[in-house]
Amino acid sequence: MARIAVIGAGMGAMATAARLAVAGHRVTVYERTDTYGGGVRRLEREGFRFDTGPGLLPLPAVYRDLFIKTGKEQLESLVELVQVDPSARHLFADGTEASLPNVSRAGVVAALDEALGKGAGARWGDFLVRAREAWDRSRRPLLEEPLWPNWSVLADREPYPAVPHKRVLRTRRAATLAEIGAWELRDTRLAALLESHALAHGLDPRTAPASAAVLPYMEHAFGTWYVRGGVRQLARAVYERCLARRVEFVFDAEVARILEKDGRAAGVELADGATVAEADFVVAGVSPEVLDRLTPGTATRAEGEVPPRRGTPSRLTVLLALRGGRPEGTAHRTVVHARDREAELDLLFGHGPSGRVAHPTVTVLRPDDPALVPDAGHEAVVLTSAVPARTDGGRAEPEAFAQHAEDMITAAGRALPGLRDRLLWHEVRTPADIAAETGAEGGGIPAPSLAAGRGRLLHPANSTALPGLFAAGGWAHPGGGLPHAGMSGALVAGLIVEGPEFRGSQ
């Protein structure tokens, strides 16, 4: 039985802890805040309850596997999952809209044909076929196996089978998500639909590799799910599974340093200066910059390894308490697309002057869940929008975010008529709040790992150059998002239990 110290109580770290405890190890989790979940948090006020992190669960099979492997229990026996249908309602810049059914290719094709004109659905359906091929080619090395030592093969190999495109006497193939939209989908609204999946993860569709096509494919193939009571209930279930497997949690315990002895990780020292916890293995569920601070003077990345990604966009969340109940037939999720795509992308990704986008892309979540409201005469709504991790070149961020929140509420009015009249109060969650909860620099949010793009969207391996030290969670392979965090737990546990020869589940 090994002693294992886990830094952080995010979803990936807890998934790792539960699996290691079941394997017979003694696991202690040190969390610098007063609760578990990382960015999966909840705000409660005046009878309203809001998820302040992810509001939906894609690919629930990852957590089904976690609960089966750590206790032979079905995920659905611990939380109630509800399939979101329609998967999303999209309001496009030109005023057209489309509601897309969940996990139905034929239904999506028909809905797009009806909303956008004949042929639109077929182009999207053909794209999904190619996206599936990209998924089949990249799924195992990117999600189910530890990062290959020769990861540069993934960086150079584009799994998406782009359609040849004649362009000024030359035949070219789409190399970015934006080029897929322009050359293969050939409709600005379909392109906006495609690019919204990149924006949701803080990716610039103009530079994201074509392999990002797997993001809409995952949603199409595996569905979108809501956890009754909010996604925070999933975090609670994982935490309670850890407790049931005798994982010890120490909250308000900030780790100041990872100890090293005889050339390997040997435990952690807490910020109180008096507490030292020896361990045989250390699992760090933290961002790369935090890991660097915890290991001063120690190389944790091997020569030639994927460099850590920094400066990623963050998310602004606006929580709305509304008078009046949720109308019957309301879509759970509505994406209100930006009026000026280029201006929004330039602001987000630093290719233009800082400033303001009056009508940003906003995701509106309106759950049909009595647990979130004081009574049937009220509604709890969550708005999210991607924002730069640092706004206006370092000028007064609170004012900039307050204005952006007002712009989000205005944009959401397209999906929610009479919104201003129904508004009781609202709260704004900024990148600073995310940074306080997760420790990520600037409140950055990690994207899932993607192939191609010269490795820009790969994440550092779960093993590190310091023996005995492993990395879990969204900032390590296979990247950000609830499913990917859960997968990182399986990979780290496998590497510790089975050793470096571990190659993933079969």
XYZ file of C-alpha atoms in Angstrom:
506
model
C 0.000 0.000 0.000
C 1.496 3.329 -1.097
C 0.955 6.730 0.469
C -0.340 9.164 -2.123
C -0.723 12.929 -1.772
C -3.149 14.589 -4.188
C -2.929 18.365 -4.655
C -6.333 19.887 -5.375
C -9.878 18.537 -5.181
C -10.951 19.205 -8.763
C -12.846 16.595 -10.762
C -9.736 15.016 -12.301
C -7.926 14.899 -8.962
C -10.907 13.323 -7.188
C -11.372 10.782 -9.990
C -7.713 9.829 -9.547
C -8.048 9.614 -5.765
C -11.089 7.320 -5.908
C -9.439 4.911 -8.346
C -6.190 4.784 -6.356
C -8.042 4.193 -3.093
C -9.894 1.243 -4.621
C -6.518 -0.158 -5.680
C -5.567 -0.272 -1.999
C -3.539 2.898 -1.603
C -3.782 5.421 1.234
C -4.803 8.703 -0.391
C -4.935 12.188 1.096
C -6.234 15.183 -0.870
C -4.990 18.671 0.017
C -7.300 21.446 -1.203
C -6.411 25.115 -0.692
C -10.075 26.265 -0.688
C -12.873 25.190 1.630
C -14.668 22.813 -0.739
C -14.266 20.248 -3.509
C -15.016 20.426 -7.229
C -12.438 22.854 -8.612
C -14.361 24.967 -11.108
C -17.558 22.936 -10.581
C -19.146 25.216 -7.987
C -22.570 26.455 -6.937
C -23.946 29.812 -5.824
C -27.052 29.981 -3.641
C -28.972 33.168 -2.899
C -32.551 33.866 -1.827
C -33.776 30.408 -2.770
C -32.045 30.403 -6.186
C -29.263 27.931 -7.016
C -26.842 28.230 -9.935
C -24.003 26.171 -11.371
C -21.118 28.618 -11.715
C -19.012 26.182 -13.747
C -20.118 23.680 -16.406
C -23.887 23.469 -16.745
C -24.138 20.350 -18.903
C -22.465 16.939 -18.990
C -21.218 15.528 -22.303
C -20.032 11.925 -22.601
C -21.465 10.627 -19.293
C -19.910 7.214 -20.005
C -16.686 8.493 -18.432
C -18.366 8.903 -15.045
C -20.378 5.728 -15.461
C -17.054 3.914 -15.773
C -15.671 5.715 -12.705
C -18.532 4.631 -10.452
C -18.570 1.063 -11.766
C -14.802 0.699 -11.281
C -14.810 2.262 -7.815
C -17.905 0.659 -6.341
C -19.935 -1.339 -8.861
C -22.696 1.258 -8.810
C -24.517 2.846 -11.716
C -24.032 6.596 -12.137
C -27.812 6.932 -12.491
C -28.309 5.469 -9.028
C -26.359 8.398 -7.569
C -27.477 11.330 -9.708
C -30.415 11.820 -12.035
C -29.409 12.386 -15.649
C -31.783 14.066 -18.091
C -31.113 14.091 -21.811
C -31.365 17.643 -23.121
C -33.724 17.801 -26.102
C -33.425 19.805 -28.218
C -29.677 19.677 -27.753
C -29.534 23.393 -28.489
C -31.476 26.193 -30.060
C -29.337 28.504 -32.212
C -30.207 32.135 -32.931
C -28.090 33.373 -35.817
C -26.961 36.903 -36.602
C -29.379 37.240 -39.549
C -32.407 36.461 -37.365
C -32.891 32.847 -38.443
C -32.966 30.121 -35.825
C -32.697 26.350 -35.622
C -33.440 23.858 -32.864
C -31.324 20.714 -33.142
C -32.570 17.420 -31.675
C -30.306 15.374 -29.433
C -28.485 12.363 -30.923
C -30.425 12.225 -34.186
C -28.555 12.755 -37.431
C -31.734 12.542 -39.491
C -33.476 14.955 -37.133
C -30.618 17.460 -37.298
C -30.510 17.284 -41.093
C -34.259 17.896 -41.313
C -34.154 20.742 -38.774
C -31.342 22.535 -40.606
C -33.038 22.106 -43.982
C -36.223 23.588 -42.593
C -34.496 26.467 -40.824
C -31.693 27.373 -43.248
C -32.872 26.067 -46.593
C -32.673 22.831 -48.534
C -29.172 21.423 -48.711
C -27.959 22.917 -45.436
C -28.767 19.764 -43.501
C -27.032 17.510 -46.009
C -23.845 19.603 -45.852
C -23.844 19.420 -42.051
C -24.599 15.682 -42.148
C -21.720 15.050 -44.557
C -19.452 17.073 -42.275
C -20.439 14.907 -39.300
C -19.449 11.789 -41.269
C -15.976 13.248 -41.804
C -15.841 14.375 -38.164
C -16.597 10.817 -37.114
C -13.593 9.639 -39.089
C -11.437 12.181 -37.259
C -12.866 10.910 -33.967
C -12.153 7.270 -34.844
C -8.565 8.113 -35.796
C -7.748 10.197 -32.734
C -9.970 8.871 -29.923
C -7.622 6.296 -28.469
C -4.287 8.187 -28.497
C -5.924 11.409 -27.345
C -8.357 10.142 -24.731
C -7.741 6.554 -23.691
C -3.954 6.210 -23.629
C -1.178 8.089 -21.850
C 0.373 10.660 -24.158
C 2.714 8.939 -26.589
C 6.438 9.568 -26.066
C 6.537 10.401 -29.778
C 3.645 12.852 -29.360
C 4.943 14.912 -32.293
C 3.276 12.330 -34.551
C -0.065 13.521 -33.169
C 1.042 17.120 -33.647
C 1.810 16.681 -37.325
C -0.918 14.240 -38.341
C -4.306 15.803 -39.192
C -7.017 13.174 -38.659
C -9.817 15.172 -40.297
C -10.354 14.066 -43.941
C -10.935 17.483 -45.477
C -12.655 17.750 -48.857
C -10.419 19.005 -51.709
C -11.220 22.624 -52.526
C -10.272 24.474 -55.724
C -8.762 27.817 -54.818
C -7.009 30.065 -57.336
C -5.692 27.328 -59.632
C -4.694 25.175 -56.674
C -6.433 22.394 -54.805
C -6.388 22.914 -51.052
C -7.827 21.165 -48.036
C -9.216 22.808 -44.935
C -6.546 23.040 -42.245
C -8.573 25.000 -39.672
C -12.091 24.909 -38.329
C -12.873 28.240 -40.013
C -11.786 26.866 -43.386
C -14.108 23.883 -42.925
C -16.952 26.340 -42.390
C -16.056 28.462 -45.410
C -15.101 25.728 -47.879
C -17.197 22.705 -46.884
C -20.285 24.057 -45.111
C -20.562 27.167 -47.345
C -23.111 28.936 -45.174
C -22.260 31.587 -42.591
C -24.895 30.178 -40.233
C -23.556 26.628 -40.458
C -20.075 28.070 -39.964
C -21.318 29.892 -36.843
C -22.845 26.629 -35.576
C -19.517 24.868 -36.091
C -17.421 27.646 -34.575
C -19.617 27.923 -31.478
C -18.201 24.579 -30.328
C -14.687 26.015 -30.502
C -15.670 29.224 -28.715
C -17.247 27.227 -25.898
C -13.759 25.862 -25.180
C -11.934 29.153 -25.684
C -10.541 28.181 -29.103
C -10.074 30.525 -32.050
C -11.721 28.795 -35.038
C -9.358 30.662 -37.367
C -6.361 28.864 -35.892
C -7.883 25.726 -34.307
C -6.908 22.701 -36.423
C -9.520 20.938 -38.504
C -9.356 18.097 -35.966
C -11.511 20.312 -33.697
C -14.355 18.859 -35.757
C -14.475 16.140 -33.097
C -16.029 18.637 -30.645
C -19.436 18.908 -32.383
C -19.204 15.239 -33.284
C -18.930 14.201 -29.619
C -22.059 16.147 -28.777
C -23.913 14.704 -31.760
C -22.842 11.097 -31.146
C -23.056 10.867 -27.354
C -25.662 13.466 -26.515
C -25.924 16.304 -24.056
C -27.078 15.623 -20.520
C -28.218 17.649 -17.540
C -27.667 16.541 -13.956
C -30.852 17.130 -11.976
C -30.081 19.647 -9.244
C -27.116 20.961 -11.256
C -23.710 19.611 -12.243
C -22.537 20.362 -8.715
C -24.455 17.194 -7.793
C -22.005 15.202 -9.922
C -19.082 16.735 -8.024
C -20.834 15.821 -4.769
C -21.262 12.225 -5.924
C -17.567 11.912 -6.837
C -16.556 13.456 -3.501
C -18.792 11.071 -1.581
C -17.400 8.140 -3.548
C -13.922 9.211 -2.442
C -15.054 9.372 1.195
C -16.638 5.933 0.907
C -13.278 4.600 -0.299
C -11.569 6.219 2.721
C -9.870 9.049 0.850
C -8.948 11.738 3.366
C -9.618 15.382 2.481
C -7.821 18.305 4.099
C -9.466 21.608 3.153
C -8.023 25.106 3.556
C -4.661 23.425 3.110
C -2.521 25.142 0.494
C 0.493 23.181 -0.692
C 3.602 25.368 -0.833
C 6.122 22.862 -2.137
C 6.443 19.359 -3.513
C 9.153 17.554 -1.604
C 11.925 15.760 -3.424
C 14.201 13.046 -2.059
C 16.742 10.886 -3.881
C 15.591 12.285 -7.216
C 11.870 11.588 -6.857
C 8.722 13.165 -5.395
C 8.528 12.401 -1.694
C 5.519 14.350 -0.363
C 4.221 17.871 0.116
C 4.830 20.792 2.442
C 1.881 23.005 3.335
C 1.888 26.793 3.338
C 1.523 26.901 7.131
C 5.217 26.009 7.240
C 4.660 23.418 9.929
C 2.985 20.568 8.063
C 4.951 18.112 5.975
C 3.220 15.046 4.522
C 5.490 12.331 3.232
C 4.230 10.298 0.293
C 5.380 7.659 -2.152
C 3.598 9.395 -5.028
C 2.271 12.919 -5.575
C -0.591 13.738 -7.948
C -0.891 17.415 -8.916
C -4.329 18.503 -10.088
C -3.155 22.068 -10.735
C -2.305 24.343 -13.642
C 1.223 24.350 -15.120
C 2.157 27.696 -13.578
C 1.119 26.440 -10.134
C 3.098 23.236 -10.650
C 6.159 25.317 -11.555
C 5.808 27.249 -8.287
C 5.519 24.035 -6.297
C 8.699 22.593 -7.808
C 11.192 25.493 -7.918
C 14.443 24.495 -9.539
C 13.123 21.052 -10.463
C 12.430 20.029 -14.052
C 8.985 18.422 -14.205
C 8.776 18.292 -18.007
C 11.080 16.088 -19.996
C 13.120 17.554 -22.814
C 11.003 17.757 -25.959
C 7.727 17.340 -24.080
C 4.595 19.279 -24.953
C 5.003 22.804 -23.571
C 2.295 24.010 -21.168
C -0.409 26.191 -22.683
C -0.797 29.621 -21.119
C -2.894 32.709 -21.666
C -6.044 30.827 -22.664
C -9.344 32.731 -22.701
C -11.628 32.579 -19.722
C -15.370 32.700 -19.179
C -17.745 35.362 -17.893
C -20.843 33.967 -16.201
C -23.951 35.996 -15.397
C -26.502 34.474 -13.002
C -30.044 35.771 -13.467
C -32.855 35.533 -10.911
C -36.125 36.097 -12.776
C -39.709 36.624 -11.677
C -42.173 34.454 -13.566
C -41.906 30.732 -14.200
C -40.135 28.988 -17.048
C -42.549 28.719 -20.009
C -43.428 25.207 -21.123
C -41.479 24.098 -24.180
C -38.500 26.366 -23.482
C -35.181 25.067 -24.810
C -32.710 24.169 -22.072
C -29.811 25.673 -24.023
C -29.861 28.515 -26.531
C -26.781 29.860 -28.304
C -27.161 33.497 -29.349
C -24.544 34.101 -32.027
C -22.493 37.283 -32.275
C -23.534 39.991 -34.694
C -19.899 40.699 -35.671
C -17.853 37.502 -35.769
C -14.516 39.060 -36.674
C -14.707 41.753 -33.999
C -15.479 39.166 -31.338
C -12.659 36.855 -32.380
C -10.177 39.721 -32.564
C -11.085 40.858 -29.062
C -10.938 37.346 -27.615
C -7.727 36.195 -29.200
C -5.705 39.380 -29.297
C -5.532 39.954 -33.027
C -7.046 43.414 -32.869
C -7.464 46.397 -30.560
C -8.997 45.818 -27.154
C -12.463 47.182 -26.725
C -16.057 46.034 -26.639
C -18.295 43.713 -28.645
C -21.848 44.983 -28.209
C -23.475 41.645 -29.170
C -21.181 38.766 -28.094
C -21.865 35.075 -28.510
C -23.829 34.040 -25.421
C -24.975 30.621 -24.242
C -28.254 30.766 -22.309
C -29.059 27.875 -19.967
C -32.648 27.605 -18.724
C -32.963 24.289 -16.824
C -36.394 22.847 -16.104
C -35.488 22.043 -12.507
C -37.599 22.976 -9.463
C -34.549 22.421 -7.231
C -32.978 25.612 -8.570
C -35.731 28.105 -7.752
C -37.660 29.178 -4.638
C -40.999 28.274 -6.256
C -42.721 27.764 -9.606
C -43.140 31.517 -10.004
C -39.430 32.099 -10.593
C -36.714 31.026 -13.026
C -32.936 30.646 -12.651
C -30.969 31.386 -15.840
C -27.227 31.201 -16.485
C -25.478 33.164 -19.246
C -21.915 32.371 -20.313
C -19.572 34.029 -22.775
C -15.898 33.608 -23.579
C -13.730 36.576 -22.550
C -10.000 37.265 -22.578
C -8.266 36.056 -19.446
C -7.062 39.656 -19.053
C -9.270 42.424 -20.366
C -8.388 45.799 -21.922
C -4.660 45.333 -21.659
C -4.754 45.411 -17.862
C -6.992 48.450 -17.466
C -9.886 48.477 -14.990
C -11.184 44.936 -15.393
C -14.227 45.157 -13.082
C -15.712 47.954 -15.187
C -14.971 46.113 -18.422
C -16.556 42.913 -17.172
C -19.590 44.789 -15.828
C -20.138 46.291 -19.281
C -19.642 42.908 -20.938
C -22.208 41.399 -18.561
C -24.718 44.088 -19.563
C -24.021 43.307 -23.228
C -24.604 39.617 -22.499
C -27.963 40.364 -20.888
C -28.936 42.473 -23.896
C -27.920 39.702 -26.312
C -29.768 37.103 -24.228
C -32.912 39.179 -24.660
C -33.104 37.771 -28.185
C -33.666 34.342 -26.645
C -35.666 35.527 -23.667
C -38.132 38.301 -24.595
C -38.952 40.648 -21.735
C -35.810 39.650 -19.872
C -35.116 43.085 -18.397
C -38.670 43.366 -17.081
C -38.438 39.979 -15.358
C -35.009 40.544 -13.821
C -34.969 40.575 -10.010
C -31.192 40.635 -9.617
C -28.071 39.278 -11.229
C -24.555 38.313 -10.171
C -21.425 38.297 -12.313
C -18.702 35.663 -12.027
C -15.446 36.893 -13.563
C -12.117 35.257 -14.491
C -10.848 36.447 -11.099
C -13.445 34.196 -9.445
C -12.300 31.267 -11.569
C -8.673 31.995 -10.682
C -9.578 32.054 -6.982
C -11.339 28.689 -7.253
C -8.850 26.867 -9.493
C -5.559 28.746 -9.214
C -5.316 29.045 -12.994
C -3.508 32.170 -14.128
C -5.964 34.857 -15.252
C -8.878 32.480 -14.778
C -7.902 30.552 -17.906
C -9.983 27.492 -18.806
C -8.224 24.536 -20.466
C -9.532 23.174 -23.757
C -9.613 19.467 -24.659
C -6.501 18.066 -26.313
C -6.640 18.016 -30.095
C -4.404 16.455 -32.713
C -2.539 18.365 -35.441
C -1.873 22.108 -35.207
C 1.818 21.391 -34.452
C 0.852 20.267 -30.977
C -0.487 23.647 -29.827
C -3.610 21.979 -28.445
C -1.962 19.026 -26.776
C -1.420 19.079 -23.024
C 1.582 17.881 -21.006
C 1.725 14.182 -20.232
C 0.360 12.734 -16.993
C 3.831 11.434 -16.141
C 6.447 14.066 -15.413
C 10.241 14.197 -15.552
C 10.299 13.928 -11.753
C 9.710 10.267 -10.845
C 6.761 9.805 -8.523
C 5.054 13.055 -9.622
C 1.990 12.859 -11.880
C -0.373 15.466 -13.323
C -4.163 15.092 -13.460
C -7.069 17.347 -14.392
C -7.805 19.701 -17.239
C -4.295 21.154 -17.575
C -2.768 17.722 -18.232
C -3.419 15.114 -20.909
C -6.148 14.709 -22.250
C -7.152 18.301 -21.465
C -10.116 20.298 -20.248
C -13.807 19.527 -19.893
C -15.668 17.238 -17.512
C -15.190 14.020 -19.529
C -11.504 14.701 -20.137
C -10.885 15.418 -16.457
C -12.435 12.075 -15.583
C -10.287 10.360 -18.204
C -7.153 11.888 -16.726
C -8.019 10.196 -13.439
C -8.130 6.792 -15.114
C -4.795 7.396 -16.866
C -2.930 8.601 -13.765
C -4.281 5.755 -11.644
C -3.218 3.286 -14.319
C 0.296 4.718 -14.498
C 0.719 4.510 -10.707
C -0.840 1.073 -10.239
C 0.569 -0.657 -13.325
C 3.660 1.429 -13.950
C 4.990 3.164 -17.078
C 4.045 0.169 -19.230
C 0.336 1.056 -18.750
C -1.265 1.735 -22.143
C -4.850 2.517 -21.207
C -8.025 0.496 -20.914
C -8.630 -2.069 -23.615
